[in-house]
C-alpha atoms as one frame of an Amber mdcrd trajectory, in Angstrom:
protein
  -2.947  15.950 -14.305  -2.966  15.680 -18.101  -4.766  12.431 -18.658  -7.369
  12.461 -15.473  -7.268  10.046 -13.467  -9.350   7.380 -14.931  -7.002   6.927
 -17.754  -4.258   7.025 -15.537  -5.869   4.133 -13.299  -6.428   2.517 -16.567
  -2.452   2.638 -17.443  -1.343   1.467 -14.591  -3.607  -1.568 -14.154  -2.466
  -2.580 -17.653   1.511  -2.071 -16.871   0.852  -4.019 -13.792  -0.447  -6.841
 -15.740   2.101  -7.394 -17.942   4.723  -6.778 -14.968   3.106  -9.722 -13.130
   3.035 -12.100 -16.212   6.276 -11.244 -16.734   7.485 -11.946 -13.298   6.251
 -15.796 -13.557   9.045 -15.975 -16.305  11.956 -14.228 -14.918  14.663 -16.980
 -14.559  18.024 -14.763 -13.395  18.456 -11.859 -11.122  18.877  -8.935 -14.341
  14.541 -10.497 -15.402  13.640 -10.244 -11.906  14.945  -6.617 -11.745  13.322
  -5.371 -14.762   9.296  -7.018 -14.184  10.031  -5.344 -10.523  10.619  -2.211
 -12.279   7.547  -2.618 -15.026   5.560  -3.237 -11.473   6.567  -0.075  -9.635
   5.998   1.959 -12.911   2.446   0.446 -12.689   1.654   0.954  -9.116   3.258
   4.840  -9.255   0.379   5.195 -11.711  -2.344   2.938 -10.001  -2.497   3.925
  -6.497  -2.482   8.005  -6.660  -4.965   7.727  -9.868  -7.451   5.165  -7.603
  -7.545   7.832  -4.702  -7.863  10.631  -6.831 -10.465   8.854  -8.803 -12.746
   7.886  -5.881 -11.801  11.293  -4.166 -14.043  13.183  -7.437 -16.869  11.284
  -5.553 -16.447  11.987  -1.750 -17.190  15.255   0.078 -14.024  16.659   1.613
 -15.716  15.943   5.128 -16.125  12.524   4.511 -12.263  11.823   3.297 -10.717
  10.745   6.336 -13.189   7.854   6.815 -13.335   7.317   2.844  -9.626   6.975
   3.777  -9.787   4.547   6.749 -12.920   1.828   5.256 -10.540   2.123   1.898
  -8.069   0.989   3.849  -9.527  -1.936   6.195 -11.122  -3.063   2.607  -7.398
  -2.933   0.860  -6.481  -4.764   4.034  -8.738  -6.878   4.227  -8.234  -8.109
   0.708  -4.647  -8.581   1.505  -5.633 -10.621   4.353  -7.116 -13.078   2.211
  -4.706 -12.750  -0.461  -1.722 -13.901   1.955  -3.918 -17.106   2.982  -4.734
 -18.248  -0.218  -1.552 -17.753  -1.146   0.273 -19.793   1.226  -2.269 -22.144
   0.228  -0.398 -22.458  -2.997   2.841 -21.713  -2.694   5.540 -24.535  -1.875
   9.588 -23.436  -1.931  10.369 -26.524  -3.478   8.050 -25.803  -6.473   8.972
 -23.173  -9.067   5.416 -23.185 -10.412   3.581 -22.475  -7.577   5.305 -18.948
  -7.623   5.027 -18.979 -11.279   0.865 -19.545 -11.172   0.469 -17.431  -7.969
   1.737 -14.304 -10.079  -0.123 -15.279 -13.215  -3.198 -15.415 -10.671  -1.872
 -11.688  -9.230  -1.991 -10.339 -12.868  -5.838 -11.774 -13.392  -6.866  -9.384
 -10.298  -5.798  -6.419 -12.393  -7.789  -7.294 -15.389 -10.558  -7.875 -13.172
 -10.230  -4.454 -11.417  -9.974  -2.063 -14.908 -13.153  -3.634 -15.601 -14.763
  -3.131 -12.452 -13.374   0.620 -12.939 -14.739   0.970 -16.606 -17.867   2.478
 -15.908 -16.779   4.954 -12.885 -16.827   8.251 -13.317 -16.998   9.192 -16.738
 -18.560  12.414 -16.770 -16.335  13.964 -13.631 -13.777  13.121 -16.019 -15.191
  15.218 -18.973 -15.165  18.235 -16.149 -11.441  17.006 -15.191 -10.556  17.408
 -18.818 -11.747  21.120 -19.376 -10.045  22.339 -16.376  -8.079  25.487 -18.217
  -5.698  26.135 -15.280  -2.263  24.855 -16.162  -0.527  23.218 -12.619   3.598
  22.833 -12.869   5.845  20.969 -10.485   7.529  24.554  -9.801   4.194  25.587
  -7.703   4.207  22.410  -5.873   7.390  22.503  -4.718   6.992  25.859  -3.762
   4.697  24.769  -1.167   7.202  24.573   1.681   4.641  22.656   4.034   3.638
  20.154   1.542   8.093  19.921   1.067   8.098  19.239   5.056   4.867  16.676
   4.808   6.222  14.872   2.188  10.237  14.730   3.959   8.241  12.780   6.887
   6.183  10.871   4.610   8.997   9.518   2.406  11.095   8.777   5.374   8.432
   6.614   7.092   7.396   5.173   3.808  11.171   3.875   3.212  12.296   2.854
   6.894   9.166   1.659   7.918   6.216   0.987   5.654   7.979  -0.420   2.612
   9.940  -3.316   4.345   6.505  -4.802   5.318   6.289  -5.897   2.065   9.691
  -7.317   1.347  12.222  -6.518   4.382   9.880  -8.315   6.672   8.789 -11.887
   4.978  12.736 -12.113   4.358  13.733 -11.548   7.515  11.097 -13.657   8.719
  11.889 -16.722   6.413  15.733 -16.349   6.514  16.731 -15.005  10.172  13.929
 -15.901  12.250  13.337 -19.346  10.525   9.463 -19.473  10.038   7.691 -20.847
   7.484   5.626 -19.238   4.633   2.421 -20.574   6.296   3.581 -18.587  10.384
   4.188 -15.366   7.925   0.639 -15.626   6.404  -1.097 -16.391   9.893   0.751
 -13.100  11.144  -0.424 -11.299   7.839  -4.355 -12.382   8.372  -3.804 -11.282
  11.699  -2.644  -7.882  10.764  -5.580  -7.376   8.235  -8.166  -8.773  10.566
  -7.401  -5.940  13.538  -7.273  -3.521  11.137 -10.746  -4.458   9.178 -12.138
  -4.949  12.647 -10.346  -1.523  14.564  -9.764   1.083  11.550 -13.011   2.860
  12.391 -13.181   3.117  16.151  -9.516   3.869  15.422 -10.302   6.610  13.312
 -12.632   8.097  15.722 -10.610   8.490  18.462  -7.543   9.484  16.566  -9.870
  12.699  15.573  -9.098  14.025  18.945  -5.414  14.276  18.210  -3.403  17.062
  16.428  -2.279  15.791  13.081   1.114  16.051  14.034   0.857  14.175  16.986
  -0.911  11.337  15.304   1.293  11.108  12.745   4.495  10.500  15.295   1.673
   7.995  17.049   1.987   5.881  14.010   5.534   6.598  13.383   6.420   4.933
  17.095   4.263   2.047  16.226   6.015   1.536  13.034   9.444   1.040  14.993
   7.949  -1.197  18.048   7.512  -3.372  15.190  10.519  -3.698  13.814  12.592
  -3.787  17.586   9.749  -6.932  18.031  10.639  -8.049  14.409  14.465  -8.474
  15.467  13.435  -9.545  18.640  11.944 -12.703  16.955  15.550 -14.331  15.773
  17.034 -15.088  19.708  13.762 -16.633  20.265  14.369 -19.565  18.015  11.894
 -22.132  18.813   9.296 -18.987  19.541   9.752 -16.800  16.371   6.984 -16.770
  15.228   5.413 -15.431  18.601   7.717 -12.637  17.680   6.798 -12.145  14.001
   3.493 -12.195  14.750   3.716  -9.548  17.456   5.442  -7.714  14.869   2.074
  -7.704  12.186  -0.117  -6.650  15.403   1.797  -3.449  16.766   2.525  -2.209
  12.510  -1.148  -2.619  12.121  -2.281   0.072  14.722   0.532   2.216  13.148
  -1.087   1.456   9.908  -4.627   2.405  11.598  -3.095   5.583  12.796  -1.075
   6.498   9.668  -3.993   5.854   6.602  -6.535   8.201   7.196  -4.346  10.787
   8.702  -1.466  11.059   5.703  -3.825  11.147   2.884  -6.395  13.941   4.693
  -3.273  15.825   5.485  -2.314  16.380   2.096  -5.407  17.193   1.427  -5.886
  19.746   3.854  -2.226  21.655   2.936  -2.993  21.299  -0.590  -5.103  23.691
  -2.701  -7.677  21.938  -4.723  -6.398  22.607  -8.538  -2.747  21.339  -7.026
Protein backbone atom coordinates (compact mmCIF):
# COMPACT_ATOMS: atom_id res chain seq x y z
CA UNK A 1 0.00 0.00 0.00
CA UNK A 2 2.91 2.31 0.80
CA UNK A 3 5.44 1.35 -1.80
CA UNK A 4 2.95 0.35 -4.93
CA UNK A 5 3.19 -2.54 -6.13
CA UNK A 6 5.94 -2.43 -8.58
CA UNK A 7 8.44 -1.83 -5.92
CA UNK A 8 6.97 -4.34 -3.93
CA UNK A 9 7.26 -6.99 -6.91
CA UNK A 10 10.68 -5.65 -7.18
CA UNK A 11 11.50 -6.63 -3.31
CA UNK A 12 10.34 -9.69 -3.39
CA UNK A 13 11.97 -10.99 -6.58
CA UNK A 14 15.26 -9.81 -5.05
CA UNK A 15 14.62 -11.63 -1.44
CA UNK A 16 13.72 -14.61 -3.44
CA UNK A 17 16.98 -14.60 -5.12
CA UNK A 18 19.12 -14.56 -2.46
CA UNK A 19 16.74 -17.19 -0.58
CA UNK A 20 17.34 -19.60 -3.49
CA UNK A 21 21.20 -19.07 -3.62
CA UNK A 22 21.20 -19.51 -0.26
CA UNK A 23 19.30 -22.70 -0.22
CA UNK A 24 22.07 -24.48 -2.58
CA UNK A 25 24.36 -23.94 0.56
CA UNK A 26 22.36 -24.93 3.46
CA UNK A 27 24.19 -28.02 4.90
CA UNK A 28 22.05 -28.75 8.44
CA UNK A 29 18.44 -28.56 9.27
CA UNK A 30 18.75 -24.77 11.42
CA UNK A 31 20.30 -23.29 7.20
CA UNK A 32 17.55 -25.05 5.62
CA UNK A 33 15.01 -23.38 8.00
CA UNK A 34 16.21 -19.95 7.67
CA UNK A 35 16.65 -19.72 3.31
CA UNK A 36 12.92 -21.35 3.67
CA UNK A 37 12.05 -18.45 5.69
CA UNK A 38 14.09 -15.66 3.42
CA UNK A 39 11.83 -17.56 0.55
CA UNK A 40 8.39 -17.16 2.10
CA UNK A 41 9.30 -13.49 3.05
CA UNK A 42 9.94 -13.14 -0.74
CA UNK A 43 6.97 -14.83 -2.15
CA UNK A 44 4.49 -12.92 0.66
CA UNK A 45 5.81 -9.91 -1.25
CA UNK A 46 5.96 -11.35 -4.90
CA UNK A 47 2.75 -12.94 -5.54
CA UNK A 48 0.04 -10.24 -4.11
CA UNK A 49 2.37 -7.31 -5.69
CA UNK A 50 2.34 -9.40 -9.36
CA UNK A 51 -1.60 -9.56 -9.24
CA UNK A 52 -2.03 -6.25 -8.07
CA UNK A 53 0.44 -5.03 -10.57
CA UNK A 54 -1.14 -6.62 -13.67
CA UNK A 55 -4.67 -5.96 -12.07
CA UNK A 56 -3.78 -1.70 -12.68
CA UNK A 57 -4.02 -2.98 -16.35
CA UNK A 58 -7.20 -5.19 -16.64
CA UNK A 59 -10.83 -4.00 -16.64
CA UNK A 60 -12.69 -5.40 -13.65
CA UNK A 61 -14.83 -7.46 -16.28
CA UNK A 62 -12.05 -9.07 -17.66
CA UNK A 63 -10.43 -10.30 -14.10
CA UNK A 64 -11.76 -13.61 -13.78
CA UNK A 65 -10.27 -14.75 -17.13
CA UNK A 66 -7.06 -12.44 -16.49
CA UNK A 67 -7.24 -14.79 -13.46
CA UNK A 68 -7.70 -18.21 -15.14
CA UNK A 69 -4.96 -17.68 -18.55
CA UNK A 70 -2.59 -16.28 -15.48
CA UNK A 71 -3.04 -19.28 -14.09
CA UNK A 72 -2.80 -22.08 -16.97
CA UNK A 73 0.45 -19.80 -17.94
CA UNK A 74 1.87 -20.11 -14.09
CA UNK A 75 0.92 -23.72 -14.64
CA UNK A 76 2.09 -24.27 -17.46
CA UNK A 77 5.50 -22.96 -16.57
CA UNK A 78 5.51 -25.25 -13.66
CA UNK A 79 4.80 -28.01 -15.93
CA UNK A 80 7.94 -27.56 -17.60
CA UNK A 81 9.80 -26.60 -14.66
CA UNK A 82 9.07 -30.13 -12.91
CA UNK A 83 10.40 -31.94 -16.25
CA UNK A 84 13.43 -30.25 -16.61
CA UNK A 85 13.97 -30.63 -13.32
CA UNK A 86 13.81 -34.23 -12.92
CA UNK A 87 15.98 -34.03 -15.79
CA UNK A 88 18.64 -32.89 -13.43
CA UNK A 89 18.13 -33.94 -10.30
CA UNK A 90 19.68 -37.38 -9.00
CA UNK A 91 19.24 -38.30 -4.93
CA UNK A 92 22.54 -39.58 -4.90
CA UNK A 93 24.03 -36.22 -6.04
CA UNK A 94 24.14 -33.22 -3.69
CA UNK A 95 24.87 -30.90 -6.61
CA UNK A 96 22.21 -31.54 -8.71
CA UNK A 97 19.92 -29.97 -5.94
CA UNK A 98 22.55 -27.49 -5.32
CA UNK A 99 22.58 -26.22 -9.33
CA UNK A 100 18.79 -26.80 -9.74
CA UNK A 101 18.23 -23.95 -7.02
CA UNK A 102 21.03 -21.76 -8.29
CA UNK A 103 19.08 -22.25 -11.74
CA UNK A 104 15.56 -21.36 -9.62
CA UNK A 105 17.23 -18.07 -8.40
CA UNK A 106 18.34 -17.07 -12.26
CA UNK A 107 14.39 -17.15 -13.12
CA UNK A 108 13.91 -14.33 -10.64
CA UNK A 109 16.54 -12.11 -12.03
CA UNK A 110 15.15 -12.80 -15.28
CA UNK A 111 11.55 -11.90 -14.24
CA UNK A 112 12.42 -8.20 -12.36
CA UNK A 113 13.78 -7.45 -15.62
CA UNK A 114 11.06 -8.52 -17.67
CA UNK A 115 8.91 -6.38 -15.01
CA UNK A 116 11.21 -3.21 -15.26
CA UNK A 117 9.45 -1.42 -17.76
CA UNK A 118 5.64 -2.26 -16.65
CA UNK A 119 3.66 0.14 -15.47
CA UNK A 120 5.46 3.04 -14.49
CA UNK A 121 3.14 5.76 -14.81
CA UNK A 122 -0.03 3.78 -13.01
CA UNK A 123 2.44 3.76 -10.40
CA UNK A 124 3.02 7.60 -10.27
CA UNK A 125 -1.10 7.67 -9.90
CA UNK A 126 -0.68 4.73 -7.16
CA UNK A 127 1.71 6.99 -5.34
CA UNK A 128 -0.54 10.21 -5.03
CA UNK A 129 -3.42 8.33 -3.79
CA UNK A 130 -4.14 10.73 -0.49
CA UNK A 131 -6.54 8.25 1.19
CA UNK A 132 -4.78 6.60 4.09
CA UNK A 133 -6.08 2.54 4.26
CA UNK A 134 -5.35 0.76 7.94
CA UNK A 135 -5.61 -2.90 8.78
CA UNK A 136 -8.47 -1.75 11.37
CA UNK A 137 -10.92 -1.10 8.18
CA UNK A 138 -10.04 -4.32 6.68
CA UNK A 139 -10.71 -6.32 9.33
CA UNK A 140 -13.75 -4.65 9.87
CA UNK A 141 -15.02 -6.09 6.79
CA UNK A 142 -16.76 -9.11 8.32
CA UNK A 143 -17.29 -10.81 4.78
CA UNK A 144 -13.84 -10.37 3.62
CA UNK A 145 -13.03 -12.03 7.70
CA UNK A 146 -15.43 -15.07 6.52
CA UNK A 147 -13.70 -15.22 2.77
CA UNK A 148 -10.47 -15.21 4.02
CA UNK A 149 -11.37 -18.11 7.20
CA UNK A 150 -12.26 -20.44 4.02
CA UNK A 151 -9.44 -19.33 2.04
CA UNK A 152 -6.73 -19.90 4.67
CA UNK A 153 -8.21 -23.17 5.62
CA UNK A 154 -8.13 -24.58 2.05
CA UNK A 155 -4.84 -22.93 1.41
CA UNK A 156 -3.25 -24.92 4.54
CA UNK A 157 -5.12 -28.43 4.34
CA UNK A 158 -5.24 -28.58 0.84
CA UNK A 159 -3.35 -26.32 -1.53
CA UNK A 160 -0.07 -25.95 0.33
CA UNK A 161 0.82 -29.73 0.71
CA UNK A 162 0.92 -29.90 -3.15
CA UNK A 163 4.00 -28.39 -2.94
CA UNK A 164 5.73 -30.22 -0.15
CA UNK A 165 3.17 -32.73 1.69
CA UNK A 166 2.61 -34.41 -1.60
CA UNK A 167 6.22 -35.13 -3.40
CA UNK A 168 7.10 -36.49 0.27
CA UNK A 169 4.51 -38.60 0.61
CA UNK A 170 4.92 -39.65 -2.79
CA UNK A 171 8.75 -40.42 -2.56
CA UNK A 172 8.69 -41.82 1.04
CA UNK A 173 5.20 -43.76 1.52
CA UNK A 174 4.13 -44.54 -1.83
CA UNK A 175 7.72 -45.37 -3.12
CA UNK A 176 7.89 -43.54 -6.57
CA UNK A 177 10.55 -42.02 -8.04
CA UNK A 178 11.34 -38.29 -8.68
CA UNK A 179 10.85 -38.92 -12.45
CA UNK A 180 6.62 -40.79 -11.70
CA UNK A 181 6.20 -37.39 -9.47
CA UNK A 182 7.23 -35.10 -12.42
CA UNK A 183 5.13 -37.16 -15.09
CA UNK A 184 2.08 -36.64 -12.60
CA UNK A 185 3.13 -32.85 -12.26
CA UNK A 186 3.22 -32.28 -16.33
CA UNK A 187 0.11 -33.97 -16.26
CA UNK A 188 -1.49 -31.67 -13.82
CA UNK A 189 -0.23 -28.50 -15.72
CA UNK A 190 -1.11 -29.85 -19.10
CA UNK A 191 -5.16 -30.30 -18.16
CA UNK A 192 -5.10 -27.24 -16.64
CA UNK A 193 -3.28 -25.14 -19.65
CA UNK A 194 -5.53 -27.14 -21.92
CA UNK A 195 -9.15 -26.95 -19.58
CA UNK A 196 -8.75 -23.56 -17.45
CA UNK A 197 -10.81 -21.65 -20.00
CA UNK A 198 -13.70 -23.87 -20.97
CA UNK A 199 -13.45 -24.41 -17.20
CA UNK A 200 -13.88 -20.97 -16.48
CA UNK A 201 -16.80 -20.64 -18.68
CA UNK A 202 -18.90 -23.01 -17.36
CA UNK A 203 -18.02 -22.39 -13.78
CA UNK A 204 -19.69 -18.74 -14.57
CA UNK A 205 -22.98 -20.42 -14.22
CA UNK A 206 -22.37 -21.29 -10.61
CA UNK A 207 -22.88 -19.17 -7.41
CA UNK A 208 -19.52 -18.26 -6.02
CA UNK A 209 -20.15 -20.10 -3.07
CA UNK A 210 -20.99 -23.12 -4.65
CA UNK A 211 -17.94 -23.11 -6.82
CA UNK A 212 -15.79 -22.48 -4.27
CA UNK A 213 -16.98 -25.85 -2.18
CA UNK A 214 -16.70 -27.43 -6.02
CA UNK A 215 -13.03 -26.92 -5.72
CA UNK A 216 -12.83 -27.51 -2.10
CA UNK A 217 -14.29 -31.36 -2.75
CA UNK A 218 -11.81 -31.75 -5.48
CA UNK A 219 -9.05 -30.71 -3.30
CA UNK A 220 -9.87 -33.71 -0.82
CA UNK A 221 -10.62 -36.51 -3.67
CA UNK A 222 -7.10 -35.85 -4.12
CA UNK A 223 -5.67 -36.39 -1.16
CA UNK A 224 -8.18 -39.76 -0.21
CA UNK A 225 -6.52 -40.89 -3.97
CA UNK A 226 -3.08 -39.60 -2.67
CA UNK A 227 -3.28 -42.13 0.41
CA UNK A 228 -4.89 -44.46 -1.65
CA UNK A 229 -1.60 -44.76 -3.68
CA UNK A 230 0.63 -46.51 -0.66
CA UNK A 231 -1.58 -50.17 -0.52
CA UNK A 232 -1.13 -50.17 -4.15
CA UNK A 233 2.56 -50.82 -4.05
CA UNK A 234 3.59 -51.96 -7.37
CA UNK A 235 0.71 -49.37 -8.84
CA UNK A 236 1.51 -46.09 -6.92
CA UNK A 237 2.12 -44.19 -9.15
CA UNK A 238 -1.34 -44.90 -10.94
CA UNK A 239 -2.46 -43.46 -7.67
CA UNK A 240 -0.22 -40.37 -7.46
CA UNK A 241 -0.95 -39.54 -10.66
CA UNK A 242 -4.71 -39.71 -10.21
CA UNK A 243 -4.00 -37.56 -7.40
CA UNK A 244 -2.31 -34.42 -9.81
CA UNK A 245 -5.50 -34.95 -12.22
CA UNK A 246 -8.57 -34.59 -9.72
CA UNK A 247 -6.32 -31.32 -7.62
CA UNK A 248 -6.01 -29.82 -11.00
CA UNK A 249 -9.82 -29.34 -11.74
CA UNK A 250 -9.98 -28.10 -8.08
CA UNK A 251 -7.23 -25.80 -9.03
CA UNK A 252 -9.35 -24.85 -12.34
CA UNK A 253 -12.30 -24.24 -10.15
CA UNK A 254 -10.55 -22.44 -7.25
CA UNK A 255 -8.10 -19.65 -9.39
CA UNK A 256 -10.33 -17.50 -11.05
CA UNK A 257 -13.05 -17.74 -8.54
CA UNK A 258 -10.89 -16.79 -5.11
CA UNK A 259 -9.08 -13.92 -6.55
CA UNK A 260 -12.50 -12.27 -8.38
CA UNK A 261 -14.15 -12.87 -5.09
CA UNK A 262 -12.04 -10.70 -3.21
CA UNK A 263 -12.33 -8.47 -5.59
CA UNK A 264 -15.88 -8.23 -5.74
CA UNK A 265 -16.29 -7.92 -1.54
CA UNK A 266 -13.56 -5.53 -1.52
CA UNK A 267 -13.84 -1.76 -2.12
CA UNK A 268 -11.35 -0.50 -4.57
CA UNK A 269 -8.99 1.89 -2.26
CA UNK A 270 -8.95 -1.40 0.26
Amino acid sequence: DHWGAKKTLFLGLVVNFFGFIYLAQVRNFWQALIAIFIEAVGGIAMWPAQSALALQHVDEKHREKFFATQYASLNLGIGIGGVISSLIVNLHRTSSFQWLYRLDAITFVIYLIVVLPVGAKLLKKESDSSEKIGWAEVIADKKFIEFWLIACFAVFLGYSQLELGFTSFSTLMSKVTPSQIAIAFAINTAIITLLQVPVLNWIKKLPGNKAISLALIFWALAWLFLALSVPMKSFAVFGVILCQTVFAFGEMVWSPIAPGVVNQIGRAHV
